[in-house]
């Protein structure tokens, strides 16, 4: 036990992984069954493969590529291959693997009729591509590095067929080479014909380019296009001059309008474009007509007559409309000027485009002449090759093939596939590797602590007790799960005695309050608290265990106390006295305060002042050791209310179960509640990791000992 100094573990520690060699060996030893199982599975699969896989045989032919110089009469440097060059060796190698060679070998050996190559079924004929693909998988043609030797290796389920295929590649290559060299007398002619065809194609391309250029640039009527452009330039010049004159006229009217303004409409009539406007003239005619009508009415009526007054009013309206029309037309001078300005700009742009078109036509003529010269040059060169072709003198010497067979293929008796030792070795290696990988994966995914060293390194707290896992059916009877009663000489009971000793060494006062809690449920806190209480009682201390887990009480059931008795919740609620809430169990010196009747507000009860009064009453009652079995810290906050009353706190951590991060959160909460002393009880530790003096099984009852 020590004061809590909480540190957070490293990334590997939080993942539940402490990567040291001894730890890994121990982990692999624990999971040896997984490794053995994966190895057996892989070996079994390998054995099944070896049992079902067909036996493949191979046969090899070795050829030597000789150096030969081709001779051509009266042809200068038409062919000067050097068969010693690596490129030529590669050429021969690739020639042996051409589709033509493959088909020749297939036909020579009737491979299309064999089931190995997909044949034998008349309803599903095999195509040449399928046969070539199948043969390519079964043939290997490679040049030996630094030599002029080529290995031809054929593989097949039938060793005789493998030998025949390897021999056929040599034979068919010699036959094809002989057929090719039988026409070597026409090689020069062929070369010149090929050159003539190339030049002919080049000439056609040149003529096509010339024709395409003519069509794309309309070069067929280049002179007409130039004439059209010249005429267009003249027309645009005329229209541009007219537009410029109109713009100048409107600009003068606009300047005059800006000087006069809209204050005197009659003065605006001095501007020609306004005075001659049809709208202004119509408005003026309407005013004059109304004035004439008023003159007629003045001769018949007086000025007070309604008709005369109405006519005067009509005249005033027409004069007002006349003035507004003048102003409106005057305002349109600006718009007309802008339109004239834009028209002038468009014509100027069109003039520039026509000038550019004229320049482009001049540029077209330059590449056009170049293309014409190219066509003439290609035609002359093509004609010269045709003339040379008629004068060619071909070779008279027929050469032999440039290869020689130096090792004939033979029939082998030992299959090359499958390779039994290699397959078995790979299966064992893969089985071991996959088993170890699975173990490491499971180990890295396990975020719990699995040993005392891990717990102390992860939580930076001492492990004050390492409780081994209780074996099933090891403690029969009503005290099953209570090794301190049913198995007092077991290693589990000895662990609780060690915990008792640590508590005694830590706190030598007359009264000690021990809080037992956990981070999450199912970690065995009640198991640890009840057995610790029994161990203290067996030592002679007057011990009281209080079930403060009011939500899920289990102490009474573990110690076989009668149900329905008052307990902690009843005392805190004030419905019973301290004496009524405490029961005497079957263990001497051990008293039990059960959780009592159900509490609707456990957290409020545990945080009330009555809890402090309880501990004062217990001190007066003379209890030397008090064990508090509390609810999990991360589940509810009940345990945090009890921290201030405890002289020591034990956090139960279930080995291989509790995530390290959950325990870290619980410790952080306890630190926030200002826990005084804290330690770790590592529960359910595998017995192989729990080292004791003697056997790891339950001790037998020593001689002279009494229960």
XYZ file of C-alpha atoms in Angstrom:
707
model
C 0.000 0.000 0.000
C 1.228 3.488 -0.763
C 0.029 6.967 -1.498
C -1.494 7.147 -4.974
C 0.615 8.805 -7.650
C -1.349 8.207 -10.827
C 0.521 8.071 -14.128
C -0.875 7.112 -17.490
C 0.609 4.123 -19.260
C 2.297 4.161 -22.614
C 0.528 3.288 -25.817
C 1.628 -0.342 -25.658
C 0.632 -0.581 -22.018
C -2.810 0.877 -22.669
C -3.225 -1.713 -25.426
C -2.485 -4.382 -22.836
C 0.877 -5.164 -24.388
C 4.239 -5.141 -22.656
C 6.665 -6.095 -25.375
C 9.521 -7.844 -23.606
C 11.034 -11.159 -24.578
C 10.142 -13.061 -21.438
C 6.592 -11.828 -21.551
C 6.210 -12.850 -25.178
C 7.614 -16.297 -24.477
C 5.188 -16.730 -21.634
C 2.317 -15.536 -23.810
C 3.285 -17.927 -26.629
C 3.564 -20.741 -24.120
C 0.056 -19.947 -22.885
C -1.290 -20.073 -26.429
C 0.815 -22.998 -27.604
C -2.350 -24.842 -28.518
C -3.207 -22.209 -31.113
C 0.246 -22.461 -32.680
C 0.150 -26.261 -32.732
C -3.370 -26.244 -34.156
C -2.466 -23.825 -36.961
C 0.661 -25.866 -37.755
C -1.351 -29.079 -37.933
C -3.963 -27.410 -40.122
C -1.337 -26.117 -42.557
C 0.482 -29.461 -42.640
C -2.840 -31.198 -43.237
C -3.648 -28.866 -46.118
C -0.166 -29.429 -47.533
C -0.613 -33.201 -47.252
C -3.969 -32.974 -49.019
C -2.352 -30.910 -51.750
C 0.505 -33.385 -52.152
C -1.947 -36.249 -52.284
C -4.175 -34.661 -54.936
C -1.648 -32.637 -56.966
C -0.618 -34.240 -60.288
C 3.016 -35.268 -60.818
C 4.783 -33.025 -63.322
C 7.867 -34.166 -65.308
C 10.270 -32.040 -67.306
C 12.660 -32.534 -70.197
C 15.347 -30.131 -71.441
C 16.933 -29.457 -74.809
C 20.014 -27.198 -75.140
C 20.860 -25.413 -78.406
C 23.953 -23.459 -79.394
C 23.625 -20.274 -81.492
C 26.446 -20.090 -84.066
C 27.900 -17.040 -85.762
C 27.093 -16.747 -89.454
C 27.438 -13.806 -91.832
C 24.809 -13.353 -94.499
C 26.082 -12.629 -97.988
C 24.374 -10.466 -100.559
C 25.845 -9.770 -103.981
C 25.908 -6.197 -105.306
C 23.966 -4.932 -102.296
C 25.877 -2.639 -99.988
C 25.394 -3.328 -96.259
C 21.856 -4.694 -96.546
C 22.283 -7.185 -93.670
C 25.218 -7.332 -91.249
C 23.848 -9.079 -88.110
C 26.309 -10.295 -85.525
C 24.999 -13.415 -83.855
C 27.404 -12.946 -80.948
C 25.471 -9.883 -79.795
C 23.086 -10.333 -76.881
C 20.308 -8.754 -78.901
C 20.576 -11.541 -81.471
C 20.507 -14.174 -78.721
C 17.352 -12.609 -77.389
C 15.925 -12.554 -80.913
C 16.445 -16.291 -81.275
C 14.961 -16.821 -77.815
C 11.878 -14.792 -78.680
C 11.569 -16.510 -82.062
C 11.338 -19.856 -80.320
C 8.388 -18.533 -78.298
C 6.347 -17.007 -81.116
C 2.763 -18.064 -81.729
C 3.806 -19.577 -85.047
C 6.313 -21.827 -83.296
C 3.781 -22.725 -80.621
C 1.162 -23.717 -83.185
C 3.709 -25.758 -85.133
C 4.664 -27.704 -81.978
C 0.985 -28.147 -81.039
C 0.126 -29.584 -84.447
C 3.229 -31.787 -84.562
C 2.345 -33.433 -81.217
C -1.474 -33.310 -81.580
C -1.749 -31.489 -78.258
C -5.270 -30.358 -79.070
C -6.485 -33.952 -78.569
C -5.010 -34.316 -75.064
C -7.097 -33.662 -71.901
C -4.079 -31.994 -70.325
C -4.465 -29.190 -72.855
C -8.254 -29.037 -72.672
C -8.925 -31.409 -75.562
C -10.625 -34.781 -75.747
C -14.151 -33.354 -75.744
C -15.623 -33.015 -79.220
C -18.528 -30.935 -77.923
C -16.119 -28.263 -76.647
C -13.378 -27.690 -79.223
C -10.223 -25.962 -78.030
C -9.165 -22.758 -79.770
C -5.611 -21.995 -80.869
C -5.355 -19.224 -78.283
C -6.268 -21.637 -75.497
C -3.723 -24.179 -76.717
C -1.001 -21.520 -77.000
C -1.783 -20.305 -73.471
C -1.669 -23.845 -72.091
C 1.626 -24.611 -73.848
C 3.158 -21.296 -72.698
C 2.571 -22.326 -69.072
C 4.408 -25.621 -69.690
C 7.421 -24.364 -71.640
C 10.434 -22.287 -70.574
C 12.921 -20.786 -73.058
C 15.855 -18.898 -71.522
C 19.328 -17.788 -72.574
C 22.145 -18.870 -70.275
C 23.801 -15.750 -68.993
C 27.238 -15.104 -70.498
C 26.923 -17.897 -73.093
C 25.392 -18.586 -76.487
C 23.327 -21.451 -75.105
C 19.541 -21.516 -74.916
C 17.679 -23.947 -72.640
C 14.295 -25.256 -73.801
C 12.491 -26.918 -70.868
C 9.116 -28.614 -71.388
C 6.831 -29.860 -68.584
C 4.002 -32.382 -68.702
C 2.233 -35.027 -66.676
C 3.611 -37.568 -69.162
C 7.466 -37.676 -69.189
C 7.493 -38.917 -72.805
C 5.280 -36.051 -73.897
C 7.603 -33.584 -72.178
C 10.558 -35.056 -74.094
C 8.641 -34.914 -77.388
C 7.612 -31.272 -76.902
C 11.183 -30.152 -76.120
C 12.490 -31.985 -79.201
C 9.681 -30.538 -81.347
C 10.736 -26.986 -80.550
C 14.185 -27.677 -81.984
C 12.832 -29.524 -85.008
C 10.143 -27.001 -85.816
C 12.533 -24.079 -85.461
C 14.968 -25.738 -87.910
C 12.122 -26.444 -90.314
C 10.774 -22.898 -90.169
C 14.270 -21.482 -90.547
C 14.875 -23.697 -93.575
C 11.635 -22.478 -95.151
C 12.608 -18.892 -94.529
C 16.140 -19.302 -95.852
C 14.911 -21.094 -98.958
C 13.888 -17.687 -100.234
C 17.104 -15.944 -99.272
C 17.963 -15.454 -102.966
C 15.196 -12.892 -103.123
C 16.225 -11.158 -99.877
C 17.695 -8.146 -101.616
C 14.654 -7.881 -103.839
C 12.442 -8.159 -100.778
C 14.411 -5.449 -99.035
C 14.174 -3.099 -101.995
C 10.492 -3.896 -102.440
C 9.959 -3.111 -98.795
C 11.834 0.153 -99.198
C 9.848 0.904 -102.345
C 6.608 0.233 -100.464
C 7.799 2.478 -97.651
C 8.657 5.279 -100.044
C 5.388 4.775 -101.853
C 3.530 5.090 -98.595
C 5.587 8.175 -97.781
C 4.768 9.671 -101.179
C 1.101 8.951 -100.628
C 1.301 10.569 -97.218
C 2.948 13.657 -98.715
C 0.294 13.925 -101.402
C -2.407 13.357 -98.807
C -0.931 16.089 -96.617
C -0.846 18.448 -99.610
C -4.447 17.657 -100.486
C -5.533 17.991 -96.876
C -3.770 21.336 -96.629
C -5.528 22.496 -99.783
C -8.909 21.444 -98.414
C -8.360 22.885 -94.941
C -7.129 26.257 -96.223
C -9.138 26.310 -99.454
C -5.858 26.488 -101.312
C -7.513 25.143 -104.483
C -8.795 28.712 -105.156
C -6.133 30.681 -103.352
C -6.154 33.494 -105.922
C -9.976 33.781 -105.784
C -9.859 33.951 -101.999
C -7.359 36.777 -102.160
C -9.625 38.686 -104.616
C -12.617 38.215 -102.320
C -10.683 39.576 -99.386
C -9.598 42.660 -101.370
C -13.204 43.415 -102.408
C -14.392 42.984 -98.842
C -11.724 45.412 -97.648
C -12.979 48.040 -100.106
C -16.647 47.620 -99.072
C -15.819 47.831 -95.372
C -13.759 50.992 -95.957
C -16.736 52.681 -97.655
C -19.150 51.691 -94.869
C -16.657 52.757 -92.219
C -16.355 56.257 -93.780
C -20.154 56.620 -93.793
C -20.441 55.487 -90.207
C -17.669 57.853 -89.166
C -19.464 60.822 -90.873
C -22.747 59.929 -89.170
C -21.001 59.674 -85.838
C -19.360 63.089 -86.289
C -22.775 64.657 -87.118
C -24.409 63.094 -84.046
C -21.453 64.121 -81.924
C -21.988 67.775 -82.976
C -25.708 67.552 -82.138
C -24.881 65.977 -78.775
C -22.409 68.741 -77.886
C -25.015 71.416 -78.824
C -27.640 69.603 -76.715
C -25.290 69.540 -73.740
C -24.848 73.346 -74.058
C -28.591 74.108 -74.253
C -29.892 71.512 -71.784
C -33.574 70.780 -71.086
C -34.466 74.208 -69.643
C -35.611 75.723 -72.970
C -37.275 73.135 -75.219
C -37.823 75.716 -78.001
C -34.084 76.356 -78.148
C -33.493 72.652 -78.761
C -35.289 72.986 -82.106
C -32.147 74.668 -83.367
C -30.551 71.192 -83.439
C -31.316 69.673 -86.868
C -31.737 66.090 -85.689
C -34.325 67.236 -83.121
C -36.184 69.671 -85.354
C -36.548 67.118 -88.132
C -37.693 64.298 -85.839
C -41.058 62.852 -86.867
C -42.234 62.824 -83.250
C -41.482 66.543 -82.842
C -43.153 67.410 -86.141
C -46.290 65.436 -85.195
C -46.521 67.167 -81.819
C -46.016 70.568 -83.463
C -48.790 69.892 -85.996
C -51.153 68.893 -83.169
C -50.468 72.219 -81.362
C -51.011 74.246 -84.535
C -54.276 72.457 -85.260
C -55.552 73.162 -81.739
C -54.638 76.831 -82.082
C -56.681 77.021 -85.284
C -59.644 75.427 -83.527
C -59.395 78.000 -80.695
C -59.352 80.821 -83.243
C -62.644 79.512 -84.706
C -64.220 79.197 -81.250
C -63.179 82.766 -80.304
C -65.301 84.084 -83.155
C -68.385 82.243 -81.881
C -68.054 82.191 -78.108
C -66.751 84.323 -75.362
C -63.789 83.444 -73.208
C -66.089 82.295 -70.359
C -67.856 79.748 -72.516
C -67.237 76.121 -71.463
C -66.222 74.992 -74.964
C -63.734 77.822 -75.237
C -62.277 77.002 -71.826
C -62.061 73.318 -72.741
C -60.257 74.168 -75.992
C -57.773 76.334 -74.080
C -57.129 73.514 -71.669
C -56.576 71.092 -74.552
C -54.071 73.515 -76.115
C -52.126 73.767 -72.877
C -51.937 69.973 -72.673
C -50.724 69.662 -76.281
C -48.095 72.350 -75.773
C -46.879 70.540 -72.685
C -46.718 67.267 -74.641
C -44.883 69.113 -77.422
C -42.207 70.321 -74.997
C -41.875 66.866 -73.462
C -41.518 65.334 -76.924
C -38.719 67.793 -77.739
C -36.928 66.911 -74.505
C -37.450 63.172 -75.089
C -36.099 63.342 -78.642
C -33.209 65.444 -77.372
C -32.436 62.736 -74.826
C -32.302 60.151 -77.658
C -29.408 62.008 -79.269
C -27.108 60.427 -76.667
C -28.397 56.951 -77.534
C -28.075 57.559 -81.259
C -24.545 58.780 -80.733
C -23.591 55.649 -78.744
C -25.134 53.450 -81.441
C -23.194 55.252 -84.138
C -20.033 54.948 -82.060
C -20.527 51.173 -81.632
C -21.266 50.727 -85.340
C -18.052 52.547 -86.189
C -16.092 50.323 -83.759
C -17.580 47.146 -85.271
C -16.679 48.249 -88.770
C -13.146 49.037 -87.633
C -12.916 45.547 -86.092
C -14.235 43.999 -89.302
C -11.634 45.942 -91.259
C -8.881 44.566 -89.002
C -10.202 41.013 -89.442
C -10.184 41.350 -93.210
C -6.680 42.724 -93.088
C -5.676 39.736 -90.906
C -7.385 37.361 -93.371
C -5.380 38.910 -96.170
C -2.208 38.401 -94.147
C -3.203 34.775 -93.375
C -3.705 34.050 -97.067
C -0.203 35.263 -97.713
C 1.079 32.949 -94.936
C -0.806 29.985 -96.388
C 1.095 30.236 -99.596
C 4.470 29.574 -97.872
C 3.779 26.064 -96.370
C 1.752 25.226 -99.460
C 4.837 25.623 -101.634
C 6.895 23.555 -99.146
C 4.398 20.673 -99.373
C 4.522 20.805 -103.132
C 8.340 20.541 -103.044
C 8.111 17.566 -100.599
C 5.783 15.713 -102.939
C 8.111 16.276 -105.861
C 11.144 15.070 -103.834
C 9.383 11.889 -102.601
C 8.250 11.102 -106.108
C 11.800 11.388 -107.436
C 13.218 9.139 -104.638
C 10.505 6.526 -105.183
C 11.266 6.444 -108.884
C 14.998 5.972 -108.177
C 14.270 2.939 -105.904
C 12.127 1.394 -108.610
C 14.992 1.788 -111.039
C 17.442 0.225 -108.541
C 15.103 -2.701 -107.963
C 15.352 -3.666 -111.620
C 19.177 -3.770 -111.395
C 19.480 -5.835 -108.189
C 21.627 -9.008 -108.267
C 20.563 -11.427 -105.441
C 22.698 -13.906 -103.541
C 23.199 -17.417 -104.803
C 24.344 -19.005 -101.516
C 21.770 -20.805 -99.388
C 22.828 -20.834 -95.727
C 22.014 -23.322 -92.986
C 20.251 -22.520 -89.722
C 22.367 -20.604 -87.148
C 21.581 -23.042 -84.286
C 22.935 -26.429 -83.328
C 21.507 -28.974 -80.902
C 24.121 -29.876 -78.296
C 21.906 -31.670 -75.734
C 18.918 -33.746 -76.782
C 15.924 -33.938 -74.414
C 15.518 -37.161 -72.468
C 12.729 -38.964 -70.626
C 12.975 -38.299 -66.859
C 11.641 -40.536 -64.091
C 11.665 -38.094 -61.177
C 8.892 -35.488 -61.089
C 9.828 -31.847 -60.628
C 6.481 -30.917 -59.088
C 5.178 -31.014 -56.443
C 8.340 -30.680 -54.363
C 7.407 -32.607 -51.244
C 10.142 -31.347 -48.850
C 9.628 -27.737 -49.916
C 5.832 -27.914 -49.607
C 6.059 -29.508 -46.155
C 8.659 -26.980 -45.018
C 6.544 -24.076 -46.252
C 3.428 -25.500 -44.604
C 5.212 -25.915 -41.264
C 6.777 -22.464 -41.541
C 3.486 -20.860 -42.531
C 1.630 -22.760 -39.805
C 4.062 -21.632 -37.135
C 4.100 -18.096 -38.484
C 0.316 -17.834 -38.735
C -0.082 -19.338 -35.265
C 2.396 -16.884 -33.773
C 0.757 -14.063 -35.732
C -2.685 -14.965 -34.424
C -1.310 -15.134 -30.888
C 0.343 -11.740 -31.260
C -2.847 -10.296 -32.749
C -4.954 -11.637 -29.913
C -2.342 -10.429 -27.442
C -2.280 -6.917 -28.932
C -6.090 -6.744 -28.976
C -6.243 -7.764 -25.315
C -6.143 -4.508 -23.317
C -6.225 -6.207 -19.923
C -3.295 -6.876 -17.600
C -2.270 -10.499 -17.241
C 0.510 -10.508 -14.660
C 1.706 -8.756 -11.533
C 4.516 -7.058 -13.472
C 2.092 -5.674 -16.047
C -0.286 -4.417 -13.374
C 2.425 -2.583 -11.422
C 3.984 -1.141 -14.571
C 0.603 -0.073 -15.966
C -0.945 1.456 -12.848
C 2.210 2.529 -10.963
C 0.698 0.972 -7.837
C 1.786 -2.100 -5.866
C -0.076 -5.359 -6.311
C -0.775 -6.163 -2.663
C -2.372 -9.520 -3.494
C -2.321 -11.856 -6.472
C -5.338 -14.144 -6.177
C -5.162 -17.229 -8.404
C -8.149 -18.360 -10.393
C -10.518 -20.547 -8.386
C -11.029 -23.845 -10.148
C -14.554 -24.995 -10.881
C -16.135 -27.504 -8.509
C -13.064 -27.294 -6.323
C -15.026 -26.175 -3.252
C -18.262 -28.137 -3.028
C -20.943 -27.362 -0.482
C -22.602 -24.211 0.715
C -19.260 -22.394 0.977
C -18.480 -22.744 -2.704
C -16.635 -19.569 -3.710
C -15.258 -19.065 -0.186
C -11.834 -20.772 -0.222
C -10.987 -19.295 3.204
C -13.703 -21.571 4.640
C -13.933 -24.524 2.233
C -10.258 -24.736 1.153
C -8.206 -23.071 3.902
C -4.956 -24.667 2.660
C -5.315 -23.741 -1.012
C -3.152 -21.197 -2.829
C -6.202 -18.956 -3.112
C -6.668 -18.905 0.646
C -2.950 -18.258 1.065
C -3.281 -15.213 -1.212
C -5.874 -13.677 1.103
C -3.651 -14.378 4.078
C -0.895 -12.481 2.248
C -3.336 -9.612 1.713
C -4.170 -9.672 5.422
C -0.468 -9.499 6.289
C 0.056 -6.504 3.983
C -2.853 -4.706 5.621
C -1.505 -5.436 9.089
C 1.954 -4.162 8.205
C 0.556 -1.047 6.635
C -1.840 -0.026 9.383
C -1.066 -0.942 12.990
C -3.876 1.143 14.499
C -6.698 -0.430 16.453
C -9.245 0.447 13.794
C -8.854 -0.053 10.078
C -11.430 0.614 7.343
C -10.730 -1.116 4.027
C -12.659 -0.072 0.911
C -12.849 -2.840 -1.713
C -14.061 -1.741 -5.143
C -13.449 -2.365 -8.824
C -13.598 -0.494 -12.112
C -16.382 -2.506 -13.743
C -18.724 -5.326 -12.669
C -17.757 -9.018 -12.615
C -14.202 -8.462 -11.428
C -14.689 -10.402 -8.170
C -14.731 -7.548 -5.645
C -17.304 -9.304 -3.425
C -15.265 -12.510 -3.634
C -12.176 -10.604 -2.519
C -13.931 -8.548 0.171
C -15.706 -11.514 1.807
C -12.609 -13.734 1.848
C -10.491 -10.867 3.169
C -13.033 -10.329 5.934
C -12.952 -14.050 6.787
C -9.136 -14.025 6.881
C -9.152 -11.050 9.266
C -11.760 -12.738 11.445
C -9.723 -15.961 11.509
C -6.774 -13.919 12.705
C -8.856 -12.898 15.715
C -9.829 -9.385 14.723
C -13.354 -8.322 15.442
C -14.356 -7.738 11.860
C -17.406 -6.182 10.205
C -18.130 -6.387 6.484
C -20.610 -3.824 5.138
C -22.340 -4.304 1.787
C -22.347 -0.725 0.471
C -23.370 -1.877 -3.014
C -27.008 -0.938 -2.463
C -27.846 -1.430 -6.132
C -26.604 -4.986 -6.535
C -25.954 -6.448 -3.045
C -24.224 -9.830 -2.836
C -22.378 -10.024 0.503
C -25.304 -11.555 2.378
C -25.676 -14.305 -0.190
C -21.934 -15.070 -0.197
C -21.865 -15.402 3.613
C -25.240 -17.206 3.789
C -27.060 -14.621 5.875
C -30.873 -14.763 6.137
C -32.689 -12.646 3.593
C -35.036 -9.830 4.547
C -33.003 -8.621 7.516
C -32.407 -4.869 8.057
C -29.143 -3.499 6.793
C -27.226 -0.407 5.739
C -30.024 1.241 3.788
C -32.432 0.783 6.709
C -29.943 2.275 9.164
C -29.243 5.268 6.901
C -32.982 5.716 6.371
C -33.495 5.720 10.159
C -35.824 2.717 10.265
C -33.566 0.598 12.465
C -30.774 0.873 14.995
C -27.150 -0.109 14.529
C -27.600 -3.311 16.521
C -30.628 -4.291 14.433
C -28.744 -3.736 11.146
C -25.796 -6.006 12.060
C -25.982 -9.805 11.789
C -23.706 -12.462 13.241
C -22.591 -14.954 10.625
C -21.317 -18.508 10.920
C -17.702 -17.288 11.091
C -16.410 -16.402 14.527
C -15.500 -12.721 15.027
C -17.176 -11.793 11.733
C -20.290 -9.620 11.624
C -22.221 -8.651 8.539
C -24.159 -5.517 7.695
C -26.129 -6.406 4.596
C -27.414 -3.879 2.116
C -30.856 -4.027 3.676
C -34.128 -3.383 1.937
C -34.109 -1.822 -1.512
C -33.073 1.819 -1.670
C -34.460 4.164 -4.284
C -31.694 6.725 -3.784
C -28.452 4.853 -2.984
C -26.145 7.714 -3.926
C -28.034 10.199 -1.702
C -27.973 7.806 1.242
C -24.229 7.221 0.943
C -23.522 10.942 0.703
C -25.627 11.846 3.745
C -24.297 12.836 7.157
C -25.783 9.659 8.623
C -22.946 7.669 7.052
C -20.389 9.590 9.113
C -22.474 8.885 12.215
C -22.412 5.188 11.270
C -18.621 5.061 11.403
C -18.620 6.878 14.744
C -21.090 4.336 16.124
C -18.988 1.466 14.752
C -15.895 2.884 16.443
C -17.787 2.943 19.709
C -18.988 -0.612 19.065
C -15.394 -1.840 19.155
C -14.907 -3.214 15.623
C -11.204 -3.498 14.807
C -11.492 -4.152 11.070
C -14.246 -2.857 8.757
C -14.520 -4.039 5.140
C -16.598 -1.935 2.725
C -17.805 -3.863 -0.340
C -18.607 -1.033 -2.754
C -20.145 -0.731 -6.197
C -17.867 -0.457 -9.279
C -16.330 3.004 -9.639
C -16.983 3.433 -13.358
C -20.587 2.269 -13.057
C -21.813 4.594 -10.295
C -20.328 7.188 -7.949
C -21.222 5.315 -4.708
C -17.640 4.256 -3.989
C -16.383 7.845 -4.234
C -18.590 8.836 -1.276
C -16.886 6.169 0.855
C -13.265 7.089 0.085
C -12.993 9.664 2.868
C -14.007 7.089 5.497
C -11.487 4.430 4.381
C -7.959 4.183 5.704
C -7.011 1.937 2.756
C -8.503 1.235 -0.648
C -8.157 -1.949 -2.710
C -8.961 -1.804 -6.425
C -9.786 -5.314 -7.647
C -8.555 -5.956 -11.203
C -9.485 -9.189 -12.909
C -6.482 -10.559 -14.805
C -7.073 -11.035 -18.514
C -10.519 -9.422 -18.296
C -10.523 -5.831 -17.097
C -9.400 -3.284 -19.748
C -6.432 -1.286 -18.505
C -8.097 1.957 -19.557
C -11.160 1.169 -17.407
C -8.959 0.648 -14.359
C -7.124 3.880 -15.170
C -10.413 5.778 -15.215
C -11.369 4.228 -11.866
C -8.014 5.216 -10.337
C -8.384 8.740 -11.699
C -11.831 8.983 -10.074
C -10.435 7.721 -6.766
C -7.620 10.265 -6.933
C -10.205 12.957 -7.566
C -12.006 11.780 -4.446
C -8.679 12.149 -2.549
C -8.011 8.529 -1.717
C -5.315 8.155 0.936
C -3.739 4.762 0.293
C -4.451 2.457 -2.601
C -3.290 -0.876 -3.882
C -4.175 -3.403 -6.560
C -5.661 -6.835 -5.929
C -5.037 -8.863 -9.093
C -7.834 -11.427 -9.165
C -8.306 -14.625 -11.223
C -4.622 -14.914 -12.042
C -3.813 -18.168 -13.901
C -2.123 -20.611 -11.552
C 0.871 -21.049 -13.864
C 1.655 -17.362 -13.316
C 1.115 -17.519 -9.570
C 4.295 -18.688 -7.937
C 4.043 -20.290 -4.502
C 6.250 -22.355 -2.356
C 5.365 -25.873 -3.407
C 2.757 -27.075 -5.855
C 0.349 -24.775 -7.681
C -2.553 -27.080 -6.792
C -4.501 -26.748 -3.559
C -2.438 -27.760 -0.572
C -3.309 -30.899 1.160
C -4.108 -30.667 4.823
C -0.786 -30.840 6.708
C -0.267 -33.343 9.436
C -1.552 -32.223 12.798
C -3.506 -29.317 11.333
C -7.095 -28.721 12.265
C -9.803 -27.019 10.312
